[in-house]
mmCIF file of C-alpha atoms and ligand atoms in Angstrom:
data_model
loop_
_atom_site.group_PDB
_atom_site.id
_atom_site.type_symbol
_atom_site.label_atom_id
_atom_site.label_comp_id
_atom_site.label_asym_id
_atom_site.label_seq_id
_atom_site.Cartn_x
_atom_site.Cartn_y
_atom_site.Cartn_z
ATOM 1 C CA UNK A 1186 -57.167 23.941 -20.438
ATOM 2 C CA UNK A 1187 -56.239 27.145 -21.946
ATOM 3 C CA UNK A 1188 -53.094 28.777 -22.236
ATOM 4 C CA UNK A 1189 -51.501 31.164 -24.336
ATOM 5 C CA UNK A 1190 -48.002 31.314 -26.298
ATOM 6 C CA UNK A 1191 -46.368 33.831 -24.398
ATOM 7 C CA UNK A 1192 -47.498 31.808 -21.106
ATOM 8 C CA UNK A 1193 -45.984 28.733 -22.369
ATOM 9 C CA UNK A 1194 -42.501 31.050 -23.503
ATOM 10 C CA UNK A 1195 -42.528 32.252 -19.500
ATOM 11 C CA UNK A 1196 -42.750 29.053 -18.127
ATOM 12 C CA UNK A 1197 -40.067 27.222 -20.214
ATOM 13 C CA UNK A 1198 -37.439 30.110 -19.421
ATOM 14 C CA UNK A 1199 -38.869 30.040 -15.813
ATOM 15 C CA UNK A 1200 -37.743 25.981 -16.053
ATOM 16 C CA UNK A 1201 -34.803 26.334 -17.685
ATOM 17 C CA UNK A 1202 -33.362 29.037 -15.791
ATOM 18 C CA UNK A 1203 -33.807 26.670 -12.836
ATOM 19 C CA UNK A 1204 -32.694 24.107 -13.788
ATOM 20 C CA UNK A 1205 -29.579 26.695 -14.732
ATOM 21 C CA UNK A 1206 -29.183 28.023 -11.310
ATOM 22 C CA UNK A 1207 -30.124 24.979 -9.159
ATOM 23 C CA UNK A 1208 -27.477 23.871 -6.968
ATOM 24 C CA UNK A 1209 -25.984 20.549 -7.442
ATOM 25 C CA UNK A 1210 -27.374 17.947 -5.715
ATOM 26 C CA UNK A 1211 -26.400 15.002 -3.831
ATOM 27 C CA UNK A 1212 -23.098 13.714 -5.403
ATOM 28 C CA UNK A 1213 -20.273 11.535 -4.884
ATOM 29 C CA UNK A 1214 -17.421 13.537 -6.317
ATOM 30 C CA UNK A 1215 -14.045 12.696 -8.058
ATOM 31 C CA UNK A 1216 -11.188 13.486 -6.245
ATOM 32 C CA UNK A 1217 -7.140 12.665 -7.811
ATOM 33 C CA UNK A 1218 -4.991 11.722 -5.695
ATOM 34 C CA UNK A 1219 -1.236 11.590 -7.333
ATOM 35 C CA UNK A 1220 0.319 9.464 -4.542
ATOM 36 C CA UNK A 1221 -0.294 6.098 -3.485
ATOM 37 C CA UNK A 1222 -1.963 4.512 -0.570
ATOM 38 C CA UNK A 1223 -0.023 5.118 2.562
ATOM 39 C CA UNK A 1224 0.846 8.527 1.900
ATOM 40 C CA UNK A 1225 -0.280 12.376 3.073
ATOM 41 C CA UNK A 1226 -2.341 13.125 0.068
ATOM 42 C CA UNK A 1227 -4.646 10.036 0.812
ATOM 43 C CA UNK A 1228 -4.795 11.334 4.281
ATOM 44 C CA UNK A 1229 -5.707 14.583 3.385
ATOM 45 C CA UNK A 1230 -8.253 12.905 1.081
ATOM 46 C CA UNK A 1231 -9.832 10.618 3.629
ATOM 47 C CA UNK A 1232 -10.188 13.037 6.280
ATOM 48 C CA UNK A 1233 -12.009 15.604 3.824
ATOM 49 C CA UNK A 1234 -14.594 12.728 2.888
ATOM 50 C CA UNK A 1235 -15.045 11.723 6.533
ATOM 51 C CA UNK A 1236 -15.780 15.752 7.086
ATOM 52 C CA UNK A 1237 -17.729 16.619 4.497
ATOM 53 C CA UNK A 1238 -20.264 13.541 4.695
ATOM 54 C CA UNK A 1239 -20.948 14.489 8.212
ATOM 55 C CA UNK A 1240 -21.041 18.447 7.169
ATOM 56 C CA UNK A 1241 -23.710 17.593 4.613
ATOM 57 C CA UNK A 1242 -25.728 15.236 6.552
ATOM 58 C CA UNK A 1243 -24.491 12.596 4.395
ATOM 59 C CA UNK A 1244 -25.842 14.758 1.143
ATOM 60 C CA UNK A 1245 -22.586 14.723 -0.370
ATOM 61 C CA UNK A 1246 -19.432 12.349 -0.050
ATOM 62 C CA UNK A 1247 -16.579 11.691 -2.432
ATOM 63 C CA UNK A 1248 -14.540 8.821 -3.517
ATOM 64 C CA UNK A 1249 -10.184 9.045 -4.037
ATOM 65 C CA UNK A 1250 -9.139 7.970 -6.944
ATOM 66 C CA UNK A 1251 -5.098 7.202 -6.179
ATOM 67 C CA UNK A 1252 -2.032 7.111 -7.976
ATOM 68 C CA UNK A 1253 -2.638 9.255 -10.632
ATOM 69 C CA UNK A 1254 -5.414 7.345 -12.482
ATOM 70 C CA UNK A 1255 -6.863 10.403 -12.966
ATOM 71 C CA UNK A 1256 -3.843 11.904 -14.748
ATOM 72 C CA UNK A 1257 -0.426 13.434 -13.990
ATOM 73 C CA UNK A 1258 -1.026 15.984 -11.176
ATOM 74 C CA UNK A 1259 -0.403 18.998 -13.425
ATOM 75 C CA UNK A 1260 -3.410 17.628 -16.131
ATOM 76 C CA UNK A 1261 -5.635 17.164 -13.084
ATOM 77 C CA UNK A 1262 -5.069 20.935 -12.613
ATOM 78 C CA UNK A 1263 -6.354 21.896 -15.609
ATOM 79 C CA UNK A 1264 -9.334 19.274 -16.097
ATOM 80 C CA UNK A 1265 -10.550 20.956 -12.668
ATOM 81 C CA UNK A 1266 -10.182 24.397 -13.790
ATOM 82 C CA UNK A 1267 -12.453 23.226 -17.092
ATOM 83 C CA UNK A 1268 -15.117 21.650 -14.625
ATOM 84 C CA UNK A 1269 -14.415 18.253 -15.918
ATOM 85 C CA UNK A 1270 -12.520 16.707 -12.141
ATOM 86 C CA UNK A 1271 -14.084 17.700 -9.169
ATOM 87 C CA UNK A 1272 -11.313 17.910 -6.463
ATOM 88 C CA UNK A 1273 -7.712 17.310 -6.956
ATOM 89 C CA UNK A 1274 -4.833 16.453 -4.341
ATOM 90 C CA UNK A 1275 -1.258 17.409 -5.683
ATOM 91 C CA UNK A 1276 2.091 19.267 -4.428
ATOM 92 C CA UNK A 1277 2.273 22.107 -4.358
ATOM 93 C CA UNK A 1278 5.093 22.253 -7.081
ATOM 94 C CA UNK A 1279 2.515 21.226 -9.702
ATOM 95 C CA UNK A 1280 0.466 24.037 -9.120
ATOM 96 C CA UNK A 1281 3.160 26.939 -9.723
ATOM 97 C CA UNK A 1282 3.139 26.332 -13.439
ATOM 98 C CA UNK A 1283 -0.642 27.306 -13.266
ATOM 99 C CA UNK A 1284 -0.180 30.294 -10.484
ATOM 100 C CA UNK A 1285 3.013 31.630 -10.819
ATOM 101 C CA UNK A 1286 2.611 33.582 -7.225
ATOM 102 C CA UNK A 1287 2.301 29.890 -5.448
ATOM 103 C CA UNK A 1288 6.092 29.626 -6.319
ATOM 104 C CA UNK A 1289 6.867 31.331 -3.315
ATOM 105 C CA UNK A 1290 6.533 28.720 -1.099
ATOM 106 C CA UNK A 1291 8.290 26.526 -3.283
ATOM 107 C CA UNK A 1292 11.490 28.831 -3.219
ATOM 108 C CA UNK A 1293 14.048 26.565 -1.555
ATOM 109 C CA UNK A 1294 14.764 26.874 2.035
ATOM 110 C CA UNK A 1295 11.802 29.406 2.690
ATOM 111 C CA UNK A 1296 9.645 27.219 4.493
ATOM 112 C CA UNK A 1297 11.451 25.259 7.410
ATOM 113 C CA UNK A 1298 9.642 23.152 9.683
ATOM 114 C CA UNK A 1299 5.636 22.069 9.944
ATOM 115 C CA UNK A 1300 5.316 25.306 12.077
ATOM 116 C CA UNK A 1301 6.561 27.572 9.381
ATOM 117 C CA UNK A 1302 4.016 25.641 6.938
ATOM 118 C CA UNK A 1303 1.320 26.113 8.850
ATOM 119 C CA UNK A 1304 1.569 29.633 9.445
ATOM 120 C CA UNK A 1305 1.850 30.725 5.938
ATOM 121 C CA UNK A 1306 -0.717 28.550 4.371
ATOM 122 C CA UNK A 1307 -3.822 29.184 7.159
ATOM 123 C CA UNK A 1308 -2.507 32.744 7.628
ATOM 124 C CA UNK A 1309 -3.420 35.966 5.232
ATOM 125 C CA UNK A 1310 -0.309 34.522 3.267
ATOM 126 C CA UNK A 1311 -2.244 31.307 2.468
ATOM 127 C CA UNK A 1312 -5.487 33.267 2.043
ATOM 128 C CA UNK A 1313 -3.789 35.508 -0.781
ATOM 129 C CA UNK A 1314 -2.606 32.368 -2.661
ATOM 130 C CA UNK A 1315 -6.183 30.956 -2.449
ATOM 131 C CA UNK A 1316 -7.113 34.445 -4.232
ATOM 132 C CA UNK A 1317 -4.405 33.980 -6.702
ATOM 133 C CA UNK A 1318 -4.892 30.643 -7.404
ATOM 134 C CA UNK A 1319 -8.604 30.887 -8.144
ATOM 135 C CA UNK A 1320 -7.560 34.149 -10.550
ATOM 136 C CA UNK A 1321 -4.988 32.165 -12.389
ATOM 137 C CA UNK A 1322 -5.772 29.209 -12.643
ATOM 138 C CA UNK A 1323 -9.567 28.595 -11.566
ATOM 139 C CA UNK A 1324 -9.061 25.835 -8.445
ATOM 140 C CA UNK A 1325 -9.691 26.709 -5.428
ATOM 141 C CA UNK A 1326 -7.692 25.653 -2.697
ATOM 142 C CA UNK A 1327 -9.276 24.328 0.264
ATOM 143 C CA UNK A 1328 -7.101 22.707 2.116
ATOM 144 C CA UNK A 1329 -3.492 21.543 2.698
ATOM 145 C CA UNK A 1330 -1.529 18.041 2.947
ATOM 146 C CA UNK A 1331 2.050 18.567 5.404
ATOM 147 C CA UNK A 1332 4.475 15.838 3.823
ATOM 148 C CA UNK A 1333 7.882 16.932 5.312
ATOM 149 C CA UNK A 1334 10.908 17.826 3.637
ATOM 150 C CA UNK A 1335 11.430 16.344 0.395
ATOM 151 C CA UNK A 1336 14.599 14.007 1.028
ATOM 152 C CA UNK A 1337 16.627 13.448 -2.423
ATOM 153 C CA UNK A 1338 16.902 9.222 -3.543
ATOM 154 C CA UNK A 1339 19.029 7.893 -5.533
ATOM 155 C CA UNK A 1340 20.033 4.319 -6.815
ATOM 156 C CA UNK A 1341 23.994 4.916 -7.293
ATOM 157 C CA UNK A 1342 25.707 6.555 -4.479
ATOM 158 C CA UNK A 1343 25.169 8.362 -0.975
ATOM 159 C CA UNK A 1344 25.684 12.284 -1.840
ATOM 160 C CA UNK A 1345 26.979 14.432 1.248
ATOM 161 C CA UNK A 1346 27.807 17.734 -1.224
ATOM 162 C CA UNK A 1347 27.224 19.288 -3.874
ATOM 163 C CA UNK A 1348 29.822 17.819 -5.621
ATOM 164 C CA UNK A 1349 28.711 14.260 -4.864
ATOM 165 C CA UNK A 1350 26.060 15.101 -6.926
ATOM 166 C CA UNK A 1351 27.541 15.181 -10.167
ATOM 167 C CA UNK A 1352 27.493 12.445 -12.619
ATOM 168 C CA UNK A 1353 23.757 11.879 -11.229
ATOM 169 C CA UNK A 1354 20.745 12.155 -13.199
ATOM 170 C CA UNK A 1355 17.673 13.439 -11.039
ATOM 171 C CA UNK A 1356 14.134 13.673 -12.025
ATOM 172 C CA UNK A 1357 12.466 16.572 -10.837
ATOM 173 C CA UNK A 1358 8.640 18.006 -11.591
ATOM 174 C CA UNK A 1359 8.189 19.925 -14.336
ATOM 175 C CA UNK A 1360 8.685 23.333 -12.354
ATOM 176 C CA UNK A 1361 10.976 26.216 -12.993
ATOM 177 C CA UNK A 1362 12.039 27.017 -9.328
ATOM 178 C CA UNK A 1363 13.083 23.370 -8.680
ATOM 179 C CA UNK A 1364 14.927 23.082 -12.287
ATOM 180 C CA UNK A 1365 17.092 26.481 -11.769
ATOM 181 C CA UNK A 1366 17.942 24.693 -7.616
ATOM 182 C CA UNK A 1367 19.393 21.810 -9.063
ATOM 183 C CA UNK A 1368 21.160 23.632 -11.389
ATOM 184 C CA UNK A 1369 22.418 25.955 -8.864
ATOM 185 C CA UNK A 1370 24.142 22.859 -7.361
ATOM 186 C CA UNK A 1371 26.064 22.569 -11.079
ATOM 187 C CA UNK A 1372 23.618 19.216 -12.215
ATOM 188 C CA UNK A 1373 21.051 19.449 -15.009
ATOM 189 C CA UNK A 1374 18.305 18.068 -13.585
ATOM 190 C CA UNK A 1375 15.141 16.606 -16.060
ATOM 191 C CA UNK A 1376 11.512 17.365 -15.224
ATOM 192 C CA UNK A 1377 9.081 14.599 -15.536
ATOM 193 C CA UNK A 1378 5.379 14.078 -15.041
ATOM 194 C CA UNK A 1379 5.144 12.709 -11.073
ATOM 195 C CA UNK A 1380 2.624 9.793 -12.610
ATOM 196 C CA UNK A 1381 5.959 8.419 -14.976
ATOM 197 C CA UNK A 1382 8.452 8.837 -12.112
ATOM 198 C CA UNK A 1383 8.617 5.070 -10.299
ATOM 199 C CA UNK A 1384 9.069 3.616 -14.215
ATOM 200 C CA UNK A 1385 11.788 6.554 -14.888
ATOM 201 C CA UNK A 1386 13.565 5.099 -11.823
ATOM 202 C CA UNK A 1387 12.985 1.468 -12.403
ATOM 203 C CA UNK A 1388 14.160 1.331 -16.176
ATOM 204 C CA UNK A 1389 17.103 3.896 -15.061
ATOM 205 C CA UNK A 1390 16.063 6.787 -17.184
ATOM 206 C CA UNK A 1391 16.735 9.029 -13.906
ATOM 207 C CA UNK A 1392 18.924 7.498 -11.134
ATOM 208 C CA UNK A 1393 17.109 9.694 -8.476
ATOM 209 C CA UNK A 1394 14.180 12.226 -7.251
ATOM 210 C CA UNK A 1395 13.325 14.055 -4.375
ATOM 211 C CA UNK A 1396 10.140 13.617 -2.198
ATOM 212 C CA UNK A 1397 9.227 13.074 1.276
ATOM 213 C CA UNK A 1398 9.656 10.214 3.069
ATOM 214 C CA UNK A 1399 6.253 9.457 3.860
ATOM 215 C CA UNK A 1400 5.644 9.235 -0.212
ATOM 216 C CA UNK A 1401 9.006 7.758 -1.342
ATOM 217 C CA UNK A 1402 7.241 4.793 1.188
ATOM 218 C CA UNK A 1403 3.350 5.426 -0.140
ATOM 219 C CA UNK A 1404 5.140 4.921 -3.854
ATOM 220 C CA UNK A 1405 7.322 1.700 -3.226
ATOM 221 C CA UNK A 1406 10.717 4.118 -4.182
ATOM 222 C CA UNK A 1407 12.555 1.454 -1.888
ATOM 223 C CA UNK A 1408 12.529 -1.159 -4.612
ATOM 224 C CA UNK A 1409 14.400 1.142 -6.561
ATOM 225 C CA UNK A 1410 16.139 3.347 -4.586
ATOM 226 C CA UNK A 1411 19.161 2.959 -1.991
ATOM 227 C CA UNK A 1412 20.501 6.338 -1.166
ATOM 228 C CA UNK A 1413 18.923 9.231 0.864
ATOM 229 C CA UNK A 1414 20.002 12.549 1.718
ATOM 230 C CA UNK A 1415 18.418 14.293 4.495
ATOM 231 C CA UNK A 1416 18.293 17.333 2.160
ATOM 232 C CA UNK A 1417 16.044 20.304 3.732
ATOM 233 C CA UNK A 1418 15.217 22.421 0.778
ATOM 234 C CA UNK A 1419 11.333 22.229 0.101
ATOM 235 C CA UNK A 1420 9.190 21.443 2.901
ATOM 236 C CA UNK A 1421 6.774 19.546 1.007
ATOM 237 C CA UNK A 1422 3.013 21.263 0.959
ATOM 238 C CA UNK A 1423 0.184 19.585 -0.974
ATOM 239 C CA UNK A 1424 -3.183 21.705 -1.944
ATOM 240 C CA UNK A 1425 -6.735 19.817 -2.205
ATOM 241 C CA UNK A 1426 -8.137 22.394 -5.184
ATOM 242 C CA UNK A 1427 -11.700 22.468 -5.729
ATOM 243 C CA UNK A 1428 -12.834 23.394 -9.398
ATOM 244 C CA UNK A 1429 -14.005 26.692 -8.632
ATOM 245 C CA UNK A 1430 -16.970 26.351 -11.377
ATOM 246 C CA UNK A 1431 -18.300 23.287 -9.329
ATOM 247 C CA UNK A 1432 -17.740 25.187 -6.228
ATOM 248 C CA UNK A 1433 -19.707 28.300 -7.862
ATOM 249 C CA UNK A 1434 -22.593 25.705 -8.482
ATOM 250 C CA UNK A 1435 -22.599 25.013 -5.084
ATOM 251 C CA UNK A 1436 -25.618 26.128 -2.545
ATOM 252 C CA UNK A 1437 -24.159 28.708 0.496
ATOM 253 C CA UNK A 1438 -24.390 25.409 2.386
ATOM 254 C CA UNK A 1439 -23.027 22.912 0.557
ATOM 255 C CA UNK A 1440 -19.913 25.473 -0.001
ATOM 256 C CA UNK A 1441 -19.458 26.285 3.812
ATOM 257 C CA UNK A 1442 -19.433 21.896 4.689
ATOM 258 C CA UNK A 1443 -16.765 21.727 1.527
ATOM 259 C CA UNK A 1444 -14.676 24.468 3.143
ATOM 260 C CA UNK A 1445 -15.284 23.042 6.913
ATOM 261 C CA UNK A 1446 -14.621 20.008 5.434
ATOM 262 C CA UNK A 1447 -11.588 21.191 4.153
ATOM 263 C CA UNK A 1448 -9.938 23.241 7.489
ATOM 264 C CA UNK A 1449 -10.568 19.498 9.639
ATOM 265 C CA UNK A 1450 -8.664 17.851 6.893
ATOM 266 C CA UNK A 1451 -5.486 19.988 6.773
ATOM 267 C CA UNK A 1452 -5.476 20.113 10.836
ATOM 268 C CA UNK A 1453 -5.447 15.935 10.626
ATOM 269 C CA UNK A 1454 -3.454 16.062 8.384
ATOM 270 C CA UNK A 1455 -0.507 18.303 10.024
ATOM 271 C CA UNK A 1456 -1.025 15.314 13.516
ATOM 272 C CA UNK A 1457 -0.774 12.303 10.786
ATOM 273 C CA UNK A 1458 2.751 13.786 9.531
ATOM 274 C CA UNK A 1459 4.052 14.093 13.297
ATOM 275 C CA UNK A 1460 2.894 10.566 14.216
ATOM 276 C CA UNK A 1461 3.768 8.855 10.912
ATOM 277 C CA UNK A 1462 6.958 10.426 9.459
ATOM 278 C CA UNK A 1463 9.581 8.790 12.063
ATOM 279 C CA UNK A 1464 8.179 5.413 11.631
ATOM 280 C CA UNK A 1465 7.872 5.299 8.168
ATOM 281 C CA UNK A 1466 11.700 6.751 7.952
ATOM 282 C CA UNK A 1467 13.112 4.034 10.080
ATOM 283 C CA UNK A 1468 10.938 1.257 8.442
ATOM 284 C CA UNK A 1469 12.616 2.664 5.168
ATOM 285 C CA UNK A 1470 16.045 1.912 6.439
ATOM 286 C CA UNK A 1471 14.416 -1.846 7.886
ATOM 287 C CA UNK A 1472 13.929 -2.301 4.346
ATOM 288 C CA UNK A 1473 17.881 -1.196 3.537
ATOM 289 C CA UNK A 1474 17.896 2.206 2.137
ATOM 290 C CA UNK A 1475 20.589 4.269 3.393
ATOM 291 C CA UNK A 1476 20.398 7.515 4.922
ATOM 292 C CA UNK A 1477 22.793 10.208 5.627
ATOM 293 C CA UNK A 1478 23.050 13.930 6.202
ATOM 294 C CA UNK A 1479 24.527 16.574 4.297
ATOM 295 C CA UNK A 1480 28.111 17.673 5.340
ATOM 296 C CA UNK A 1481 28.186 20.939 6.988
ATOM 297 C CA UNK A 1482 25.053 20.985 8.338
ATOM 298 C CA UNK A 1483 23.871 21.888 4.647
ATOM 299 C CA UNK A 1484 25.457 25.375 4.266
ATOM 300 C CA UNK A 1485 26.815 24.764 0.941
ATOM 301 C CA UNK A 1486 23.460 23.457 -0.531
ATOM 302 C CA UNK A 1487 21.519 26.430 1.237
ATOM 303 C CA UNK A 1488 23.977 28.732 -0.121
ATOM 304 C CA UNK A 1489 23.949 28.160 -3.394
ATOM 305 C CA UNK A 1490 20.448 27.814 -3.916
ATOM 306 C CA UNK A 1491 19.000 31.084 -2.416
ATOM 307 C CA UNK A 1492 21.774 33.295 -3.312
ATOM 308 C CA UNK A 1493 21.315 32.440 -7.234
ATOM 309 C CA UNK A 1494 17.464 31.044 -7.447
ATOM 310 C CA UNK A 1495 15.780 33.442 -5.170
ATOM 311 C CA UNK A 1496 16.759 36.667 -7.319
ATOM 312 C CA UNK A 1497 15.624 34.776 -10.345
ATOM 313 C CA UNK A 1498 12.092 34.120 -9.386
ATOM 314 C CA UNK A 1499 11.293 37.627 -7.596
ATOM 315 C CA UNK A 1500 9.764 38.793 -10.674
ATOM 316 C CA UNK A 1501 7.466 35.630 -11.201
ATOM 317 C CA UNK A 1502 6.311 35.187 -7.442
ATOM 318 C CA UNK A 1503 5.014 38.901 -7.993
ATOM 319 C CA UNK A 1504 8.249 41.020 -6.478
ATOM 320 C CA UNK A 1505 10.788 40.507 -4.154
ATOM 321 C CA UNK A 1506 8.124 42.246 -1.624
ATOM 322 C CA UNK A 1507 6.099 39.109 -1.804
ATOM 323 C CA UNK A 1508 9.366 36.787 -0.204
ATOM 324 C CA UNK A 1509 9.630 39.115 2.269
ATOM 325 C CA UNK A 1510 6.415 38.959 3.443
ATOM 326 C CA UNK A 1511 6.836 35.184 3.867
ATOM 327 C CA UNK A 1512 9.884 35.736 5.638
ATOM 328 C CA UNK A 1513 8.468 38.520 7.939
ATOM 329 C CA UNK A 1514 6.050 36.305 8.825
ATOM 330 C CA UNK A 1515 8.321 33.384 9.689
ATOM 331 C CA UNK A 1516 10.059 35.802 11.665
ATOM 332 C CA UNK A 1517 13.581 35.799 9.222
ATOM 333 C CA UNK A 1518 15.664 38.126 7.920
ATOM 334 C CA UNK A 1519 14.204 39.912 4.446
ATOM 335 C CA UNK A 1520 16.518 40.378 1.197
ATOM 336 C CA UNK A 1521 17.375 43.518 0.571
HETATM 337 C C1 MLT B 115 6.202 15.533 -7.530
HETATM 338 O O1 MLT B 115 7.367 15.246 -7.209
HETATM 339 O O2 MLT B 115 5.819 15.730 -8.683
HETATM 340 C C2 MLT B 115 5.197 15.609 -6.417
HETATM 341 O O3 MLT B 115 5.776 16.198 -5.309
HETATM 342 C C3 MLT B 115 4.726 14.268 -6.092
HETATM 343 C C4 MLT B 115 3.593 14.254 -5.119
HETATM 344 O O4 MLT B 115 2.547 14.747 -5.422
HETATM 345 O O5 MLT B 115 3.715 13.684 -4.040
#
């Protein structure tokens, strides 16, 4: 058979360039999970796989890997953004460091109930951060874990006020906007990675955290925690990110059953926090940790956090426009 040079040239760049462009093909995909079992991030995660095998015909599914064995939630972020991790589930918090923007919505006392948190994240708000996100910090989110507030533990004592807090150490994640709150309540908090967190608290490095109660329970907290605080400041929100250069190498198809997949997911996810969280809470206190309310129906906490760490973040979340927005939408008062 003859053929010439050039011939041979065209067809090896004709098969290389499709093997180049060809979309991926049937996969089972990696996705972190930085909670343990039990908790809203495997939810999320189980519901996606369940909705994605039957979006793809069973082409694609995807397998959780829990408890940060994957890495610390804010390393997960960048392997996915280098197209070495698939999907990751995290909170929200461990995003901001990535996408500065996202902070909004980890601003204390902005987002207050499971209705507030679902507006902002499926509205044009949440579409925005999935714009910003991609920009910053190349994930893409797809869809959303509701935890609940994230209650503060602690081993020593049961804090009412501010001032109960002092003396404590808290761990909290290694974000800014958290950080300056704790400090607005006149503690130094420290920021640790979520995936060293139960050993801080069992070896006593930190004598408390805050998370929801759903996780405190997926993460065994209880063995070495006592005290809660029904503390209202962060209405925990958890992202599953796609790494947007596996999502690029995705056919049309394959990239509409991922996002499908990904919309079923967060609306399971916001029915598995209603019928979960008041269980788990009182099985919490079954197993003896204590829980009480903050005095004054929490006016001194919400005071002192968003009169002194709103103004310092405007600049970071992209203007003090961009908190109004959020607030607008949540039907609040703006800052002037
Ligand atoms: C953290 O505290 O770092 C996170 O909120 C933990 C989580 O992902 O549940």
């Amino acid at each position: 058979m003859a053929f010439s040079i050039k011939g041979l040239k065209t067809a090896v760049f004709a098969a290389a360039l499709a093997v180049a462009v060809s979309p991926v093909s049937a996969k089972n995909f990696k996705i972190a999970v930085g909670d343990g079992a039990g908790g809203t991030q495997e939810a999320l995660g189980k519901a996606f796989i369940e909705a994605l095998e039957k979006n793809s015909n069973k082409k694609h599914t995807a397998t959780l890997f829990l408890n940060g064995q994957l890495g610390s939630e804010q390393d997960t972020v960048n392997n996915a953004a280098m197209g070495a991790l698939d999907f990751s589930i995290l909170a929200i918090n461990n995003i901001t460091p990535f996408s500065p923007s996202v902070g909004t919505l980890t601003l204390p006392y902005v987002i207050l109930s499971l209705e507030d948190a679902q507006k902002v994240t499926t509205g044009p708000i949440g579409q925005q951060l999935v714009k910003n996100t991609i920009r910053d910090a190349n994930v893409r989110i797809i869809g959303w874990a509701y935890s609940g507030f994230r209650v503060l533990s602690n081993s020593k004592k049961p804090v009412k006020s501010v001032a109960d807090l002092d003396g404590l150490v808290v761990r909290v994640p290694k974000n800014a906007i958290m950080i300056e709150t704790y400090k607005s309540w006149g503690i130094n908090p420290t920021p640790m990675a979520w995936s060293e967190t139960f050993a801080g608290l069992q070896q006593k490095v930190v004598d408390g955290q805050d998370n929801p109660y759903i996780t405190i329970n997926a993460m065994k907290f209880y063995e070495v925690q006592k005290y809660v605080t029904n503390l209202r400041y962060i209405f925990s929100i958890e992202p599953l990110v796609v790494s947007e250069s596996l999502f690029q190498d995705l056919s049309k198809e394959d990239q509409q059953a991922v996002l499908e997949a990904g919309k079923a997911a967060t609306a399971f996810s916001a029915s598995f926090l209603k019928e979960t969280e008041d269980r788990i809470k009182k099985e919490l206190s079954e197993k003896g940790m204590e829980i009480s309310d903050p005095a004054d129906g929490e006016k001194e906490f919400i005071d002192k956090a968003t009169s002194t760490v709103w103004p310092k973040f405007y600049e970071s979340i992209g203007g003090k426009d961009k908190l109004n927005e959020v607030l607008t939408a949540l039907g609040r008062e703006t800052v002037k």
